[in-house]
Amino acid sequence: MSETRDTMKFATKAIHAGFDYHQHNRAVMPPIYQTSAFAHDAVGESLEFAYARTGTPTRAALEANFAALEDAAHGLAFASGMAAIDAVLRATLKPGDEVIAVADLYGGAYRILDKVLAAQGIKVTFADLSDAANLEAVISSNTRLVWLETPTNPLLGMVDIAALAAIAHQHGAVVAVDNTFATPYLQNPLNQGADIVVHSATKYLGGHSDVLLGLVAVNDAALFKAIKFIQNAAGAVPGPQDCFLTLRGIKTLALRMERHCDNAEKVAAFLQNHPAIDKVFFPGLPEHPGHELAKRQMRRFGGIVTVYLKEDSRAAASRVASRLQLFLLAESLGGVESLVNHSYTMSHGGMPPEQKAALGIREGQLRLSIGIEDIDDILADLAQALAE
Ligand SMILES: *Cc1c(COP(=O)(O)O)cnc(C)c1O
């Protein structure tokens, strides 16, 4: 199928790319190859698949399918989004190098940069890159990697991938984008100048809150080789069941994302006029500082809405979260079901309070992952939870 990769439209690629049923006894779905090893006929025989850490047909189907969705030459699957991030960091950085990361980023990415990399003699600089010119001010000849996330977790900040990639490349740095919130359906960072795309497929790609998995897409052959080397050398790979579940999730990604986006737009409009809400963060709102950029860089605005409650306290956030019936209070996002997250204590619990204050992550703040339930039920649940 790979020869037709460039001509198929997204929803078709999601279902067909990267898998040739002729090679799998005409199985319509990629089979789960639950085996750790593959038998050789003779000593010295070279096999496409020999040992499951290095590769399996189920994982290969996922990697090829995902690469097509990101318009990339290569895809690589990992045991989690963090394992994917770790592999990219290890493949691109060595002691003495510097990484510049967008300051408003996923708590786990912040933790590995701040706690793990910094201890390995790699300089980590967090910067507000909402204005691309800020990168010029902090980039140095030691900067090997620029780490971006857009939209960011949890405040949906936007950064300009093309503008930042142009500056980074002038200085010889590689650009990685965590595309988890947008998904390849809404944004393809490689086409905008980035070198590496990372996903927590645990979120929208899997889409059903039943699998933990990470993905990396690249075009450059040398980067692919370096990250694939870490994938095999360190071995943080997903099992075949998890690859299968992610492949199954991806088949409906286009449908699901349209509904996530529809519902999130309606939720943002509803909350914006609600007396219990101080501020709504959603890139689809004209007053969002990244709105114009979002219109340019993304196809739609995504399924996450974050709010500041009028009463800025943990008690207020806790009261609303407990009253919600449909929205479960959980860490994750991007599943078919609506979830609510208290970023301050949950996704960003590990971030120092000063850092949270600087970024504007408040106690009285909730991040809503808008599911694909009927919008009337979603709005009714929010209305009753926010009532006086
Ligand atoms: C969840 C998440 C991750 C980490 O992925 P895991 O699959 O949980 O390891 C990384 N980046 C973003 C933006 C996320 O939301």
XYZ file of C-alpha atoms and ligand atoms in Angstrom:
403
model
C 0.000 0.000 0.000
C 2.903 2.353 0.564
C 3.051 3.384 -3.112
C -0.459 4.857 -2.837
C 0.325 6.619 0.434
C 0.646 10.040 -1.143
C -2.570 9.919 -3.129
C -5.077 8.702 -0.535
C -7.020 11.174 1.578
C -6.629 11.133 5.375
C -9.699 9.080 6.323
C -8.766 6.469 3.707
C -5.130 6.295 4.805
C -6.262 5.838 8.411
C -8.067 2.653 7.372
C -5.806 1.255 4.640
C -2.250 2.611 4.733
C 0.653 0.405 5.686
C -1.010 -3.008 5.599
C -1.096 -5.553 2.777
C -3.541 -8.349 3.607
C -1.929 -10.598 0.952
C 1.029 -10.990 3.288
C -1.147 -12.084 6.229
C -3.360 -14.927 4.955
C -5.800 -12.281 3.651
C -6.668 -11.176 7.192
C -8.618 -7.923 6.922
C -7.209 -6.654 10.232
C -3.473 -6.807 11.023
C -3.144 -9.986 13.141
C -1.736 -9.893 16.670
C 1.599 -11.729 16.367
C 1.869 -12.853 19.990
C 5.377 -14.259 19.723
C 8.733 -13.140 21.062
C 10.798 -14.734 18.291
C 10.637 -15.872 14.659
C 12.300 -19.077 13.402
C 15.183 -19.127 10.947
C 15.472 -21.905 8.337
C 19.254 -21.781 8.433
C 22.091 -20.243 10.407
C 22.889 -16.782 9.131
C 19.543 -16.340 7.369
C 18.453 -12.717 7.402
C 14.773 -12.266 8.357
C 12.531 -9.221 8.185
C 11.379 -10.103 11.709
C 13.631 -12.094 14.034
C 13.038 -10.922 17.620
C 10.006 -8.992 18.874
C 11.969 -6.156 20.527
C 13.454 -5.330 17.119
C 10.132 -5.676 15.321
C 6.915 -7.598 14.774
C 4.486 -7.561 11.826
C 1.768 -6.006 14.033
C 4.077 -3.176 15.110
C 5.319 -2.713 11.549
C 1.714 -2.313 10.349
C 1.115 0.382 12.976
C 4.390 2.186 12.242
C 3.667 2.278 8.500
C 0.058 3.344 9.002
C 0.995 6.133 11.411
C 3.828 7.382 9.154
C 1.281 7.785 6.342
C -0.983 9.859 8.617
C 1.870 12.269 9.387
C 2.962 12.307 5.709
C 6.271 10.952 6.993
C 8.811 8.562 5.515
C 9.202 6.639 8.784
C 7.199 5.792 11.914
C 8.370 4.213 15.175
C 6.230 2.843 18.018
C 7.091 2.877 21.735
C 5.622 1.539 24.952
C 4.269 4.985 25.923
C 4.387 8.609 24.892
C 7.126 9.190 27.481
C 9.175 6.287 26.078
C 8.893 7.925 22.650
C 9.996 11.291 24.086
C 12.881 9.624 25.947
C 14.085 7.911 22.745
C 14.042 11.202 20.815
C 15.956 12.992 23.588
C 18.571 10.237 23.790
C 18.976 10.065 20.021
C 19.520 13.807 19.617
C 21.362 14.977 22.781
C 24.646 14.246 24.539
C 26.289 15.851 27.609
C 27.259 19.457 26.909
C 24.377 19.989 24.480
C 21.469 22.301 25.108
C 17.754 21.744 24.564
C 15.300 24.638 24.470
C 11.735 23.659 25.336
C 8.502 25.578 25.245
C 7.749 26.439 28.904
C 4.036 25.603 28.896
C 4.259 21.864 28.248
C 3.040 18.451 29.372
C 4.013 17.720 32.998
C 5.787 14.452 32.121
C 7.853 16.124 29.403
C 8.752 18.883 31.864
C 9.826 16.247 34.420
C 12.106 14.258 32.092
C 13.744 17.449 30.818
C 14.106 19.065 34.236
C 14.999 16.000 36.335
C 16.537 13.382 34.033
C 18.300 15.327 31.283
C 19.599 18.124 33.482
C 21.268 15.466 35.715
C 23.034 14.060 32.639
C 24.871 17.298 31.926
C 22.460 18.535 29.278
C 21.453 22.162 29.596
C 17.682 22.596 29.591
C 16.165 26.021 28.931
C 12.425 26.609 29.153
C 11.242 29.592 27.142
C 8.009 31.333 26.236
C 8.003 30.758 22.478
C 4.526 32.163 21.781
C 6.475 34.932 20.035
C 8.914 33.119 17.697
C 11.448 35.954 18.038
C 12.007 34.828 21.651
C 13.871 31.792 20.311
C 16.529 34.066 18.768
C 17.201 35.472 22.238
C 17.901 32.105 23.907
C 19.308 29.867 21.146
C 23.065 29.214 21.184
C 25.655 27.263 19.211
C 25.168 24.412 21.766
C 21.435 24.147 21.068
C 20.893 20.775 19.411
C 17.147 20.405 19.944
C 14.133 22.697 20.149
C 11.178 20.975 21.826
C 7.723 22.267 20.950
C 4.181 21.426 21.943
C 1.209 23.078 20.237
C -1.506 23.416 21.395
C 0.029 23.108 24.849
C -1.210 21.199 27.856
C -3.188 22.482 29.754
C -3.636 26.115 28.655
C -3.837 25.511 24.885
C -1.031 27.932 24.069
C 0.041 28.023 20.425
C 3.515 28.278 18.903
C 4.349 28.909 15.254
C 6.021 25.699 14.044
C 7.199 27.083 10.672
C 8.675 30.291 12.130
C 10.428 28.478 15.008
C 11.757 25.718 12.717
C 13.257 28.348 10.384
C 15.148 29.965 13.292
C 16.226 26.621 14.788
C 17.532 25.388 11.442
C 19.595 28.551 10.922
C 21.367 27.588 14.151
C 21.766 23.913 13.230
C 19.208 22.632 15.760
C 16.634 19.913 15.203
C 12.943 20.621 15.941
C 10.624 18.134 17.629
C 6.886 18.725 18.053
C 4.624 16.892 20.487
C 1.496 16.674 18.316
C -0.660 14.778 20.835
C -3.334 17.466 21.273
C -3.774 18.241 17.571
C -3.390 14.692 16.194
C -2.265 14.175 12.575
C -5.874 14.839 11.549
C -5.607 18.504 12.527
C -1.910 19.289 12.064
C 1.172 17.763 10.372
C 4.295 19.395 11.858
C 6.741 17.776 9.410
C 4.991 19.580 6.559
C 5.507 22.841 8.455
C 9.255 22.409 8.859
C 9.641 20.264 11.982
C 12.080 17.332 11.903
C 10.460 15.012 14.448
C 6.836 14.464 15.514
C 5.996 12.731 18.781
C 2.611 11.470 19.977
C 1.139 9.986 23.059
C -1.104 7.596 21.108
C -2.602 6.842 24.530
C -4.800 9.861 23.839
C -6.672 10.520 20.546
C -4.939 7.980 18.278
C -5.870 5.040 20.513
C -8.977 7.024 21.350
C -10.721 4.601 23.716
C -8.738 4.969 26.962
C -7.614 1.350 26.784
C -3.999 1.475 25.609
C -0.697 3.172 26.488
C 1.517 3.776 23.435
C 3.895 6.334 21.916
C 4.731 7.153 18.302
C 7.488 9.045 16.494
C 7.482 10.178 12.841
C 10.484 11.502 10.881
C 11.530 12.026 7.269
C 15.298 12.257 7.689
C 17.031 8.873 7.244
C 19.816 9.602 9.759
C 17.349 10.699 12.461
C 15.244 7.616 11.773
C 18.285 5.391 12.161
C 19.343 7.076 15.409
C 15.876 6.853 17.019
C 15.317 3.289 15.762
C 18.679 2.341 17.270
C 17.475 3.562 20.702
C 14.116 1.813 20.194
C 15.912 -1.519 19.829
C 18.826 -0.821 22.194
C 16.677 0.394 25.106
C 13.652 -1.755 24.225
C 10.738 0.407 25.407
C 8.516 -1.123 22.729
C 4.764 -1.799 22.722
C 3.404 -5.349 22.658
C 1.367 -6.612 19.708
C -1.989 -6.238 21.502
C -1.320 -2.572 22.141
C -0.272 -2.053 18.517
C -3.482 -3.741 17.400
C -5.666 -1.572 19.666
C -3.954 1.572 18.404
C -4.442 0.497 14.776
C -8.096 -0.125 15.498
C -8.459 3.251 17.172
C -6.814 5.064 14.266
C -9.369 3.690 11.800
C -12.042 6.011 13.257
C -9.739 8.961 14.044
C -11.177 11.209 11.305
C -14.773 10.613 12.432
C -13.950 10.994 16.095
C -11.933 14.189 15.661
C -14.747 15.898 13.755
C -17.129 15.152 16.635
C -14.562 16.100 19.323
C -14.057 19.436 17.537
C -17.804 20.070 17.041
C -18.551 19.346 20.698
C -15.590 21.368 22.032
C -16.660 24.434 20.031
C -20.130 24.229 21.553
C -18.761 23.690 25.073
C -16.388 26.664 24.735
C -19.260 28.919 23.597
C -21.474 27.702 26.458
C -18.818 28.177 29.147
C -17.775 31.577 27.896
C -21.129 33.029 28.883
C -21.397 31.165 32.178
C -21.363 33.213 35.411
C -19.263 30.587 37.297
C -16.457 30.777 34.710
C -13.722 33.410 34.806
C -11.940 32.508 31.568
C -12.150 29.899 28.797
C -9.021 28.689 27.004
C -9.834 27.318 23.547
C -7.936 28.147 20.329
C -11.241 28.365 18.442
C -12.318 31.481 20.346
C -11.489 34.728 18.494
C -10.120 36.270 21.727
C -7.654 33.395 22.261
C -4.159 34.878 21.678
C -3.262 32.004 19.348
C -6.506 32.056 17.349
C -5.110 33.450 14.083
C -2.131 31.094 14.248
C -4.434 28.151 15.010
C -6.510 28.970 11.932
C -3.353 28.884 9.819
C -1.596 25.946 11.407
C -4.466 23.586 12.294
C -7.440 22.303 10.312
C -9.791 22.689 13.287
C -9.300 23.630 16.951
C -9.242 20.306 18.779
C -11.253 18.766 21.591
C -9.756 20.241 24.765
C -11.249 23.187 26.654
C -9.614 24.539 29.820
C -11.348 26.912 32.229
C -10.513 29.162 35.155
C -13.397 29.047 37.614
C -14.505 32.386 39.029
C -13.626 31.075 42.489
C -9.909 30.292 42.201
C -9.575 27.536 44.781
C -8.959 23.806 44.952
C -12.277 23.490 46.845
C -14.202 25.066 43.962
C -12.469 22.859 41.371
C -13.108 19.832 43.545
C -16.802 20.716 43.973
C -17.379 21.059 40.226
C -15.377 17.921 39.390
C -17.355 15.886 41.948
C -20.706 17.142 40.713
C -19.980 16.226 37.100
C -21.685 12.933 36.242
C -20.662 12.281 32.645
C -17.151 13.726 32.950
C -15.022 11.348 34.998
C -12.157 12.852 36.995
C -9.142 11.191 35.380
C -5.598 11.919 34.186
C -5.956 11.211 30.528
C -7.655 12.828 27.532
C -8.616 12.120 23.950
C -10.916 9.145 24.565
C -14.490 8.804 23.329
C -15.717 9.662 26.848
C -15.555 13.133 28.376
C -12.989 13.543 31.166
C -12.135 16.337 33.589
C -8.642 16.918 34.951
C -7.408 19.121 37.784
C -4.128 20.040 36.128
C -2.697 21.614 39.285
C -2.683 18.352 41.257
C -2.914 15.772 38.452
C -1.186 16.188 35.052
C 1.035 18.971 36.446
C 1.257 17.711 40.027
C 5.009 17.242 39.687
C 5.681 20.792 38.504
C 7.016 23.189 41.184
C 4.338 25.665 42.415
C 6.434 28.679 41.282
C 6.602 27.247 37.765
C 2.841 26.630 37.763
C 2.228 30.191 38.975
C 4.493 31.575 36.233
C 2.604 29.616 33.576
C -0.825 30.531 34.950
C -1.787 27.009 36.069
C -4.247 27.665 38.893
C -5.893 25.707 41.689
C -9.313 26.813 40.445
C -8.738 25.472 36.955
C -10.158 22.444 35.140
C -9.133 20.874 31.848
C -12.022 19.277 29.989
C -11.429 16.580 27.403
C -14.649 16.785 25.434
C -15.830 13.347 24.372
C -18.043 12.313 21.500
C -21.233 11.837 23.530
C -24.376 13.730 22.493
C -23.682 17.450 22.941
C -27.018 17.997 24.755
C -25.959 15.584 27.502
C -22.497 17.152 27.754
C -23.912 20.674 28.121
C -26.567 19.542 30.606
C -23.906 17.903 32.772
C -21.750 21.041 32.757
C -24.777 23.235 33.515
C -25.812 21.206 36.581
C -22.229 20.964 37.891
C -21.654 24.725 37.607
C -25.056 25.772 39.003
C -25.011 27.896 42.189
C -0.037 12.052 27.866
C 0.932 12.907 27.160
C 2.279 12.511 27.010
C 2.818 11.237 27.622
O 2.295 10.098 27.034
P 2.108 8.695 27.824
O 1.501 7.830 26.778
O 1.230 8.968 28.990
O 3.470 8.264 28.249
C 3.119 13.338 26.291
N 2.673 14.501 25.763
C 1.416 14.917 25.902
C 0.988 16.212 25.296
C 0.486 14.151 26.595
O -0.763 14.575 26.737
